[in-house]
Every structure is written in structure tokens, then in C-alpha cells.
Coordinates of C-alpha atoms in Angstrom, one line a residue:
M1372 CA 21.1 -25.4 35.7
T1373 CA 24.0 -23.0 33.6
V1374 CA 23.6 -19.5 33.3
N1375 CA 22.2 -19.8 29.3
D1376 CA 19.5 -21.8 31.2
D1377 CA 19.1 -18.5 33.7
S1378 CA 19.3 -16.1 30.7
F1379 CA 15.9 -17.9 28.7
T1380 CA 13.9 -18.6 32.0
N1381 CA 14.2 -15.1 32.5
W1382 CA 12.9 -14.7 28.9
M1383 CA 10.5 -16.7 29.2
H1384 CA 8.9 -15.6 32.2
R1385 CA 9.2 -12.0 30.6
E1386 CA 7.3 -13.2 28.0
E1387 CA 4.7 -14.4 29.8
I1388 CA 4.2 -11.4 31.7
A1389 CA 4.2 -9.0 28.1
E1390 CA 1.7 -11.5 27.0
S1391 CA -0.7 -11.1 30.0
M1392 CA -0.2 -7.2 29.4
I1393 CA -1.5 -7.5 25.9
P1394 CA -5.0 -8.1 26.9
I1395 CA -5.4 -5.5 29.4
I1396 CA -3.9 -2.6 27.2
G1397 CA -6.3 -3.2 24.6
K1398 CA -9.1 -3.7 27.2
L1399 CA -8.1 0.1 28.1
H1400 CA -7.8 1.6 24.6
R1401 CA -10.8 -0.2 23.8
E1402 CA -13.2 0.5 26.6
Q1403 CA -12.0 3.5 28.3
D1404 CA -10.0 5.3 25.1
V1405 CA -7.0 5.5 27.2
N1406 CA -3.3 4.7 25.0
V1407 CA -1.0 3.0 26.8
L1408 CA 2.5 4.7 26.1
L1409 CA 6.2 3.2 27.2
H1410 CA 8.4 6.6 26.7
S1411 CA 6.1 8.1 24.2
R1412 CA 5.5 4.7 22.2
S1413 CA 2.4 3.3 21.6
L1414 CA 1.9 -0.1 22.9
V1415 CA -1.1 -0.6 21.7
N1416 CA -1.7 -3.2 19.1
K1417 CA 2.0 -5.0 19.8
S1418 CA 3.6 -7.9 20.1
V1419 CA 4.8 -10.0 22.6
V1420 CA 8.2 -9.4 21.6
S1421 CA 7.5 -5.8 20.4
I1422 CA 6.6 -4.9 23.9
L1423 CA 9.8 -6.5 25.4
K1424 CA 12.1 -4.6 22.7
T1425 CA 10.4 -1.0 23.6
H1426 CA 11.0 -2.1 27.2
R1427 CA 14.6 -2.6 26.5
F1428 CA 15.2 0.2 24.2
A1429 CA 14.7 2.4 27.1
R1430 CA 18.7 1.4 28.2
Q1431 CA 19.5 3.9 24.9
I1432 CA 17.8 6.9 26.9
A1433 CA 17.2 6.2 30.5
G1434 CA 21.0 4.4 30.4
E1435 CA 19.5 1.0 31.8
E1436 CA 16.9 -1.4 30.0
L1437 CA 13.8 -1.2 31.6
S1438 CA 11.6 -4.6 33.0
V1439 CA 8.0 -5.6 32.3
T1440 CA 8.2 -6.4 35.8
E1441 CA 9.2 -2.8 36.6
T1442 CA 6.2 -1.6 34.4
M1443 CA 3.0 -4.4 35.2
P1444 CA 2.6 -3.4 38.8
F1445 CA 1.5 0.2 37.5
L1446 CA -0.7 -1.5 34.1
K1447 CA -3.0 -2.9 36.9
A1448 CA -2.8 0.0 38.7
L1449 CA -4.5 1.6 36.1
T1450 CA -7.1 -1.0 35.6
T1451 CA -8.5 0.0 39.2
L1452 CA -8.8 3.3 38.6
D1453 CA -12.2 5.3 37.0
L1454 CA -10.0 6.4 33.8
G1455 CA -11.3 8.6 31.2
P1456 CA -10.1 9.6 27.7
S1457 CA -6.1 10.2 28.1
Q1458 CA -2.5 8.6 26.9
I1459 CA -0.7 7.0 29.8
D1460 CA 3.0 7.0 29.6
I1461 CA 4.2 3.5 32.6
G1462 CA 7.9 3.9 31.8
M1463 CA 7.3 7.5 33.0
L1464 CA 5.4 6.2 35.6
A1465 CA 8.1 3.2 36.6
A1466 CA 10.7 5.9 36.3
T1467 CA 9.3 9.0 38.6
Y1468 CA 8.2 6.3 41.0
R1469 CA 11.8 5.4 41.3
S1470 CA 12.6 8.7 42.9
D1471 CA 9.7 9.0 44.8
G1472 CA 11.1 8.8 48.4
R1473 CA 7.6 9.4 49.8
G1474 CA 6.9 5.6 50.5
L1475 CA 3.5 5.1 48.7
S1476 CA 2.5 2.2 47.3
V1477 CA 1.9 1.7 43.7
E1478 CA -1.4 1.7 43.6
E1479 CA -1.6 4.9 45.8
F1480 CA 1.4 6.8 43.5
T1481 CA -0.3 6.0 40.1
A1482 CA -4.0 6.9 41.2
E1483 CA -2.1 10.6 42.3
A1484 CA 0.0 11.1 39.1
V1485 CA -2.9 10.4 36.3
A1486 CA -5.6 11.8 38.5
G1487 CA -6.5 14.2 35.9
A1488 CA -7.8 11.6 34.1
T1489 CA -9.9 9.9 36.6
G1490 CA -13.5 10.9 38.5
D1491 CA -14.9 14.2 38.0
N1492 CA -11.4 15.2 36.3
K1493 CA -12.0 13.1 33.7
I1494 CA -12.8 14.3 30.4
E1495 CA -16.1 13.1 27.9
R1496 CA -15.2 10.8 24.6
R1497 CA -15.6 13.4 22.4
S1498 CA -17.2 11.9 18.6
S1499 CA -15.2 11.0 15.7
R1500 CA -14.5 13.8 13.5
D1501 CA -14.5 12.8 9.7
V1502 CA -10.9 13.0 7.9
V1503 CA -10.6 12.9 3.8
L1504 CA -7.4 12.7 2.0
Y1505 CA -7.0 14.6 -0.8
G1506 CA -4.3 12.6 -2.8
F1507 CA -3.0 9.1 -1.9
G1508 CA 0.6 9.3 -2.3
R1509 CA 3.2 8.5 -0.3
I1510 CA 2.8 10.5 2.5
G1511 CA -1.3 10.1 2.1
R1512 CA -1.2 6.6 2.1
L1513 CA 1.4 6.5 5.1
I1514 CA -1.6 8.9 6.9
A1515 CA -4.4 6.4 6.0
R1516 CA -2.4 3.4 7.9
L1517 CA -2.0 5.7 11.0
L1518 CA -6.1 6.8 10.7
I1519 CA -7.0 3.7 10.2
E1520 CA -4.5 2.3 13.6
K1521 CA -6.0 4.8 15.6
A1522 CA -9.9 4.0 14.9
G1523 CA -9.4 0.9 17.6
S1524 CA -11.3 2.8 20.1
G1525 CA -14.4 3.9 17.9
N1526 CA -13.3 7.2 18.8
G1527 CA -10.9 10.5 17.6
L1528 CA -10.6 10.6 13.8
R1529 CA -12.3 8.5 11.4
L1530 CA -11.1 8.1 7.9
R1531 CA -14.2 9.1 5.5
A1532 CA -12.9 9.3 1.9
I1533 CA -10.0 9.8 -0.2
V1534 CA -10.3 12.1 -3.3
V1535 CA -7.8 11.5 -6.0
R1536 CA -7.9 11.3 -10.3
K1537 CA -9.4 9.1 -11.9
G1538 CA -6.6 6.1 -13.6
S1539 CA -7.0 3.8 -16.4
G1540 CA -8.5 0.5 -15.4
Q1541 CA -8.4 -1.3 -12.2
D1542 CA -7.8 2.0 -10.2
I1543 CA -9.5 1.7 -6.9
V1544 CA -7.7 -2.3 -6.8
K1545 CA -3.8 -1.1 -7.7
R1546 CA -4.6 2.1 -5.0
A1547 CA -5.9 -0.3 -2.5
S1548 CA -3.1 -2.5 -2.8
L1549 CA -0.7 0.4 -2.9
L1550 CA -1.8 0.6 0.6
R1551 CA -1.7 -3.1 1.5
R1552 CA 2.1 -3.4 0.7
D1553 CA 4.7 -0.9 0.9
S1554 CA 8.3 -1.6 0.2
I1555 CA 9.5 0.3 2.9
H1556 CA 7.4 0.6 5.7
G1557 CA 6.1 -3.4 4.9
Q1558 CA 2.5 -4.7 5.1
F1559 CA -0.8 -3.2 6.4
Q1560 CA -1.2 -4.3 9.8
G1561 CA -4.9 -5.7 9.1
T1562 CA -7.0 -6.6 6.0
I1563 CA -8.3 -4.4 3.2
T1564 CA -10.6 -5.4 1.0
V1565 CA -12.3 -3.7 -2.3
D1566 CA -15.7 -2.8 -3.3
E1567 CA -15.9 -1.8 -6.5
A1568 CA -19.2 -1.1 -7.5
N1569 CA -19.4 1.4 -4.6
N1570 CA -16.0 3.0 -5.2
K1571 CA -14.8 2.2 -1.3
I1572 CA -12.0 0.1 0.3
I1573 CA -12.6 -1.4 3.3
A1574 CA -9.8 -1.5 5.8
N1575 CA -9.9 -3.5 9.0
G1576 CA -13.6 -2.6 9.0
N1577 CA -13.4 1.2 8.3
E1578 CA -15.8 2.0 4.7
I1579 CA -13.2 4.8 2.7
Q1580 CA -15.4 6.2 -0.1
V1581 CA -13.1 7.0 -3.2
I1582 CA -13.9 9.8 -4.7
Y1583 CA -12.5 10.8 -8.2
S1584 CA -11.8 14.3 -8.8
D1585 CA -9.5 16.9 -10.4
D1586 CA -10.7 20.2 -9.5
P1587 CA -11.9 20.7 -5.2
T1588 CA -14.7 22.8 -5.9
T1589 CA -16.6 20.3 -7.9
V1590 CA -16.9 18.1 -4.9
D1591 CA -19.8 17.8 -2.5
Y1592 CA -19.0 15.4 0.5
T1593 CA -22.4 16.0 2.1
A1594 CA -23.5 13.9 -0.7
Y1595 CA -21.2 11.2 0.9
G1596 CA -22.8 11.8 4.7
I1597 CA -19.2 14.0 5.7
K1598 CA -20.0 16.6 7.8
D1599 CA -17.3 18.8 9.4
A1600 CA -14.6 17.0 8.2
I1601 CA -10.5 18.0 8.5
L1602 CA -9.1 17.1 4.7
I1603 CA -5.2 16.6 4.5
D1604 CA -3.9 17.9 1.1
N1605 CA -0.9 15.7 0.5
T1606 CA -1.0 16.4 -3.1
G1607 CA 1.4 19.9 -2.7
R1608 CA -0.9 21.5 -5.7
W1609 CA -2.0 24.5 -3.7
R1610 CA 0.3 26.1 -1.2
D1611 CA -1.5 29.5 -0.3
R1612 CA -4.1 30.2 1.5
E1613 CA -6.3 31.5 -1.6
G1614 CA -5.5 28.0 -3.7
L1615 CA -6.5 25.6 -0.2
S1616 CA -9.8 27.7 0.2
K1617 CA -10.8 25.5 -3.1
H1618 CA -11.0 22.6 -0.7
L1619 CA -13.7 24.3 1.7
Q1620 CA -16.5 23.2 -0.5
P1621 CA -19.5 21.5 1.7
G1622 CA -18.6 18.9 4.5
I1623 CA -14.6 20.5 5.1
G1624 CA -15.1 22.4 8.1
K1625 CA -10.2 22.9 8.1
V1626 CA -7.7 22.4 5.6
V1627 CA -4.4 20.6 6.5
L1628 CA -1.7 20.8 4.2
T1629 CA 1.1 18.6 4.3
A1630 CA 4.0 21.2 2.4
P1631 CA 5.2 24.3 3.5
G1632 CA 2.5 27.1 3.5
K1633 CA 3.0 30.5 1.9
G1634 CA 1.9 33.7 2.8
D1635 CA 0.0 34.1 5.2
V1636 CA -0.8 30.1 6.1
P1637 CA 0.3 29.1 9.3
N1638 CA 3.3 27.1 9.5
I1639 CA 2.9 24.2 12.2
V1640 CA 5.1 21.8 13.9
H1641 CA 3.5 20.2 16.8
G1642 CA 4.9 19.9 20.3
V1643 CA 6.4 23.8 18.7
N1644 CA 3.8 26.2 18.3
H1645 CA 0.3 24.1 17.5
D1646 CA -1.0 25.9 20.7
T1647 CA -0.6 29.4 19.0
V1648 CA -3.5 27.6 16.0
K1649 CA -6.5 29.8 16.7
P1650 CA -10.4 28.0 17.0
D1651 CA -11.1 29.8 14.0
E1652 CA -8.8 28.6 11.8
R1653 CA -9.6 26.7 8.3
I1654 CA -6.5 26.6 6.6
L1655 CA -3.4 25.8 7.7
S1656 CA 0.3 23.5 7.0
C1657 CA 2.4 21.2 8.7
A1658 CA 5.2 23.0 6.9
S1659 CA 7.9 19.8 5.5
C1660 CA 9.5 17.1 6.9
T1661 CA 12.8 18.4 7.6
T1662 CA 11.6 21.6 9.6
N1663 CA 9.6 19.2 11.7
A1664 CA 12.9 17.2 12.5
I1665 CA 15.0 20.1 13.5
V1666 CA 12.8 23.0 14.9
P1667 CA 12.2 21.0 18.1
P1668 CA 15.8 20.1 19.3
L1669 CA 16.6 24.1 18.0
K1670 CA 13.9 25.2 20.3
A1671 CA 15.4 22.5 22.8
M1672 CA 18.9 24.4 22.7
A1673 CA 18.3 27.5 22.5
D1674 CA 15.8 27.4 25.6
E1675 CA 18.8 26.1 27.5
Y1676 CA 21.8 27.7 25.6
G1677 CA 20.5 30.0 23.5
V1678 CA 21.6 30.5 19.7
L1679 CA 23.1 33.0 18.1
R1680 CA 23.5 31.6 14.2
G1681 CA 23.3 28.4 12.6
H1682 CA 23.2 26.1 10.3
V1683 CA 21.1 23.2 8.7
E1684 CA 22.7 20.4 6.4
T1685 CA 20.4 17.6 5.7
V1686 CA 21.4 14.4 3.5
H1687 CA 17.6 13.6 2.3
S1688 CA 16.3 10.6 0.9
Y1689 CA 15.4 10.9 -2.5
T1690 CA 11.5 11.5 -3.4
N1691 CA 8.9 11.1 -5.8
D1692 CA 9.6 14.7 -7.2
Q1693 CA 13.0 13.6 -8.7
N1694 CA 13.8 11.3 -11.8
L1695 CA 14.4 7.6 -11.7
L1696 CA 16.7 7.8 -14.6
D1697 CA 17.9 11.2 -16.6
N1698 CA 14.9 13.4 -17.7
Y1699 CA 13.5 16.4 -18.5
H1700 CA 12.9 18.3 -15.1
G1701 CA 12.0 21.7 -14.2
S1702 CA 14.5 21.8 -11.7
D1703 CA 18.5 21.4 -13.1
R1704 CA 19.6 19.0 -10.5
R1705 CA 16.9 16.9 -10.2
G1706 CA 16.3 15.6 -13.6
R1707 CA 19.5 13.8 -13.1
S1708 CA 18.9 10.0 -11.3
A1709 CA 17.9 9.7 -7.9
A1710 CA 19.1 6.6 -7.4
L1711 CA 22.6 7.1 -8.9
N1712 CA 23.6 10.6 -7.6
M1713 CA 23.9 12.5 -5.0
V1714 CA 22.1 15.3 -5.8
I1715 CA 22.5 19.1 -4.7
T1716 CA 18.9 20.4 -4.2
E1717 CA 17.5 23.6 -2.4
T1718 CA 15.6 23.3 1.3
G1719 CA 13.3 26.3 2.7
A1720 CA 13.5 24.5 6.3
A1721 CA 15.9 27.2 7.5
S1722 CA 13.8 29.7 6.6
A1723 CA 10.6 28.2 7.7
V1724 CA 12.1 28.0 11.2
A1725 CA 11.1 31.5 11.3
K1726 CA 7.7 30.9 10.8
A1727 CA 7.8 28.3 13.3
L1728 CA 9.9 29.8 16.2
P1729 CA 9.2 33.6 15.5
E1730 CA 11.4 34.1 18.8
L1731 CA 14.4 32.9 18.3
K1732 CA 15.9 35.8 16.2
A1733 CA 19.2 34.1 15.4
P1734 CA 19.9 34.0 11.6
I1735 CA 19.5 30.0 10.4
T1736 CA 21.0 29.1 6.6
G1737 CA 20.5 25.7 5.1
S1738 CA 21.4 23.5 2.0
S1739 CA 20.5 20.1 1.1
I1740 CA 21.7 16.9 -1.0
R1741 CA 19.4 14.2 -2.2
V1742 CA 20.9 10.5 -1.8
P1743 CA 20.5 6.9 -3.5
V1744 CA 18.6 6.1 -0.1
P1745 CA 14.4 5.7 -0.6
D1746 CA 13.8 6.8 2.9
V1747 CA 15.4 8.4 5.9
S1748 CA 17.2 11.3 6.2
I1749 CA 20.0 13.3 8.6
A1750 CA 19.9 16.9 9.5
I1751 CA 23.4 18.4 10.3
L1752 CA 22.7 21.0 13.1
S1753 CA 25.4 23.0 13.9
L1754 CA 24.8 25.8 16.2
R1755 CA 27.0 28.8 18.1
L1756 CA 25.6 28.7 21.5
E1757 CA 25.2 31.9 23.4
R1758 CA 27.4 30.2 26.4
E1759 CA 30.1 27.4 26.8
T1760 CA 29.2 23.8 27.1
T1761 CA 30.4 20.1 27.5
R1762 CA 29.2 17.4 25.2
E1763 CA 28.3 15.5 28.5
E1764 CA 26.2 18.4 29.3
V1765 CA 24.3 18.9 25.9
L1766 CA 23.8 15.1 25.8
D1767 CA 22.2 15.0 29.6
Y1768 CA 20.2 17.9 28.4
L1769 CA 18.9 16.1 25.3
R1770 CA 18.4 12.8 27.2
N1771 CA 16.5 14.4 29.3
V1772 CA 14.4 16.3 26.8
S1773 CA 13.1 13.0 25.0
L1774 CA 12.6 11.3 28.2
A1775 CA 10.3 14.2 29.7
S1776 CA 10.2 17.6 28.5
P1777 CA 6.7 18.6 26.3
L1778 CA 9.4 17.9 22.9
K1779 CA 9.1 14.3 24.1
R1780 CA 7.2 12.9 21.3
Q1781 CA 9.0 14.9 18.8
I1782 CA 12.4 14.4 20.1
D1783 CA 14.2 11.1 20.3
F1784 CA 17.3 9.6 21.7
I1785 CA 19.9 6.9 20.7
S1786 CA 23.7 6.2 21.4
A1787 CA 23.8 2.7 19.9
P1788 CA 27.3 3.2 18.4
D1789 CA 26.5 1.4 15.2
A1790 CA 23.0 3.1 14.1
V1791 CA 22.6 3.7 10.6
S1792 CA 19.7 5.1 8.5
S1793 CA 17.6 2.1 8.1
D1794 CA 17.5 1.7 12.1
F1795 CA 15.0 4.3 12.0
I1796 CA 12.4 3.2 9.2
G1797 CA 9.3 3.1 11.1
S1798 CA 10.0 5.9 13.8
R1799 CA 7.5 7.8 15.3
H1800 CA 9.7 10.7 16.2
A1801 CA 10.0 14.3 14.3
S1802 CA 14.0 13.6 14.6
I1803 CA 16.2 11.4 16.8
V1804 CA 19.2 12.6 18.6
D1805 CA 22.4 10.6 17.5
A1806 CA 24.8 10.7 20.8
G1807 CA 27.3 9.1 19.0
A1808 CA 28.0 11.7 16.5
T1809 CA 27.3 14.9 18.5
K1810 CA 30.2 17.0 18.9
V1811 CA 30.5 19.8 21.0
D1812 CA 33.6 22.9 21.7
G1813 CA 32.9 25.2 23.7
D1814 CA 29.8 27.8 22.3
N1815 CA 29.6 25.2 19.2
A1816 CA 27.3 22.4 18.8
I1817 CA 26.9 20.2 15.8
L1818 CA 23.6 17.9 16.5
Y1819 CA 23.4 14.9 13.9
L1820 CA 19.3 14.3 13.5
W1821 CA 17.7 11.4 12.0
Y1822 CA 14.4 11.5 10.7
D1823 CA 11.7 9.0 9.0
N1824 CA 10.7 12.0 6.1
E1825 CA 7.7 10.1 5.8
F1826 CA 6.4 7.9 8.6
G1827 CA 7.9 10.5 11.6
Y1828 CA 6.6 13.5 9.4
S1829 CA 3.3 11.7 8.9
C1830 CA 2.6 11.1 12.5
Q1831 CA 3.7 14.6 13.4
V1832 CA 0.6 15.9 10.9
I1833 CA -1.6 13.5 13.0
R1834 CA -0.9 15.2 15.9
V1835 CA -1.6 18.9 14.2
V1836 CA -4.9 17.4 12.8
Q1837 CA -5.9 15.8 16.5
H1838 CA -4.9 19.1 18.1
V1839 CA -7.3 20.9 15.7
S1840 CA -10.1 18.3 16.1
G1841 CA -10.5 18.4 19.5
V1842 CA -9.2 14.7 20.1
E1843 CA -5.6 15.4 21.1
Y1844 CA -6.2 13.4 25.0
P1845 CA -3.4 14.9 27.4
T1846 CA -0.8 12.9 28.7
Y1847 CA 0.4 11.4 32.2
P1848 CA 2.5 11.6 34.2
A1849 CA 2.5 15.5 32.8
P1850 CA 5.4 16.3 31.2
A1851 CA 8.4 18.7 32.9
V1852 CA 7.7 22.3 31.6

């Protein structure tokens, strides 16, 4: 047998194991509301090849490839436990088991590591929380995809309605088509049909009512059977408490804005300050995509090294608020063709840091350039630290943060030397540290942070909504504090 034959045999063996993982992962998700993760990446509804690629990607962050032969025993061990709703990272189980040294069996170690989700400790399944999308643009449709994807267990969040302005002929058909196919993010994973007579879109069995309105104060959501819903405003039309309060109509319990909030509206970056949301707060903001990208790594660096001052330069993909070709625009430069130019523009991300991370007293400045790519941006975060360090120390620290800290769902890490922007389309993290581009000289550090300003941000919005709705389940093993 040749070396190539050995490699192919090994591949087929791993394929077979990954294939046997799929029904176990699906059953845990549907029957026990357990989301199986691998280094913060969900394995629910993933293909054989996707599961194998996720295992292989572990070498980018952990330094060595993780094999399905290592994680499968932990997955099998989970099936023997009386698990309640939770998120369980089998990658972290395998990694911590390696260094445990107590001689426990896989079954014993797993039972101990997830004890908080078993037996008398497990939390009960919660009833679904209704969600309404106000606006159905780029972010709205991605949030819809995520809500439909996460509805598999029948619990958690349930997308009940979208509210839009009435367009011309076949409005609902065209909106369903935009949900079904996306030039950047690809095909919707499932089936979509339209009930024109009742103004409904049915996506993977989820009936979504389409409500036509130009004025949020005119909608009675209880007329559609919607109650105590979380309304996600994707329009950005209203950003202060007075304007967003217009949404608090019958059937709506809370309002979440997918843009920076103004005045006293809390700006929330999940992973950093989501635990500061007061239970009785009815209006909040998820800040901007760039704020979500820079605040988690900024907090991580401040916690370990201290930060005296900083500057962030964002190289941002163009968005729908720019003109395709030169035309009139309220902003001078944004009127010039987005597809043909680099456009200097303003960013409020630096000033928004103070709202999301008030304990950081260091001054942070910022600027932005819009460039001719349709998605994925990069933030270049230049920091003056309180103490000197080395590039190796910073990279080791940020790698560990991405693997085992409370910020592991926000911060990803990649060491691929040939990474470019399109590689990060579909990333579910708020930002990804590019190890190869990182520069450190004494007390100066420059971090290059990729982020999918559409999908990664939408994932952050969903995390905030899950938190305020009470359906954010605990993760095991618990991340290191």
C-alpha cells in the first residue's frame, strides 16, 4: 500500500466517524436542546465535510489538528447523560481531558465537566420567545436566516413576523426570493414557500407573517397572535429612546436596535457588557459592526496589558447607504461610486467604545475608509500599552482568549499566512485576530482584526436577543475567567 493509499484510507475512516456523529448531534439538539460545539463553532446541521473541516481548522488556533477520533468518545459520553438545555464544546472537552492527568475515563471526565447541565442542576426548557423584524434589508434577512436555523429544537426564539413598507407588484414573492438567494452568503439552507393570500413566508416550516406598515405606532401585533415579542429594528430610522419607543405597541415587550443607539439607549456588545442589561430595560442597541469587532479584543488587551491610548482605522466594505454610481448624497464623499473608489468616511466606533467599555479610560480615536468589496472588513487597532511585551506573548495570549475565555464566541484567531477578506465571509465571530499581521514593539501593539460586518454582526445581535429573552443557555466546559 502506498503513502497516498494510507492517506485516503485515513480520510475515509474519518469520514465514516463524522457521518456517525451527525444523527447523535441532531438528536441531542432536537430532544434535549443541546447545541454541540467545536471550539465555539456549532456542529448542528453540518455536513460530513463541514465537520471534518471544522476539526481541521482547530490547528489554526490550537496549533495542531483535532481528529474526530478524539472528539467522538466525548460525543458518545454525552448521550449517556441526563442533559438539559446547554451548549457543550467537545473540542474543549478533548483539549482539557488531555491535560487533566487524574486518570479519569472519558465518561467520568465528561460527566464531571458538564455536571451543571445534568440531573437536578439542569435548567428546564423555556417556552419560545416571539421575535419581530422591523425592516428586511441586509441585516434583517441574515438575522431571519439565523432565527430559522436556531428554531430546530422548537424552543428558544421564534420568528413570527417581519414589518416592511409595501412595495409594488409581487412584493412578498420578491422578499422571499431575497431570503432564498444571496449573492454573498449563498443559498438559504432549506425550503421557502409563499402564501400570498395570507401574506406569509414559510421557511423550513416556520410561518412568518409579513405586515405592511409605514408607521410603527399603527401596528397591533396581538392581532397576529404575537405576544411579549422582542422587536429587532433593522432600519436605523430611529436611534434614540423616544423614536424607538414608537415600537412598543401591543404585543411587543422589548426593542433591539441594529445600529448605534443615541442618548441614554444602552449600547450592548455581547461578551463584554451584555450582563449589564437591566431586566426591566425595554430598549437597547447592539452598537455597530465595527464596535462589536474592536471592543472584545480591546477589552482583552486592556485586561492583560493595560491600554494608555489607541487608534482604530477601519477598512470597511461598501454598504447600501453609498451610491453605486456618482449621485447626490447627504454625505459628500459617500455620493461617489462605492464600486469604483476608496471613500474616506467617518466612524462612530471609537466614541462608542466608551459606552460599551466605560471602565477603559484610555482615549481611542478612529477613522474609516470604505473600499470596493461587498462584505468583510478589517480594523487595524493600534495600541499604546501600559507595559512592554513581545509579539509571541501577545499571540499566545490572544490564541488562548479565542479558545478558552468568556470572549471565545467573540474573538477568533487565524495563523494562515495567505488569508484574505473573502475567507471570512460567514464567520460567526465578532472579529478574527490575524496572527501573521500582528505587530508588537515594546509597549506598542498593532492588531489586524477581520470581521464579517454583515453575518458576524448578525450573530452578535442574536446573542444579545437570546440573552435578554432568557434563552441563552450555559456553555460547558465553563470558559476560564
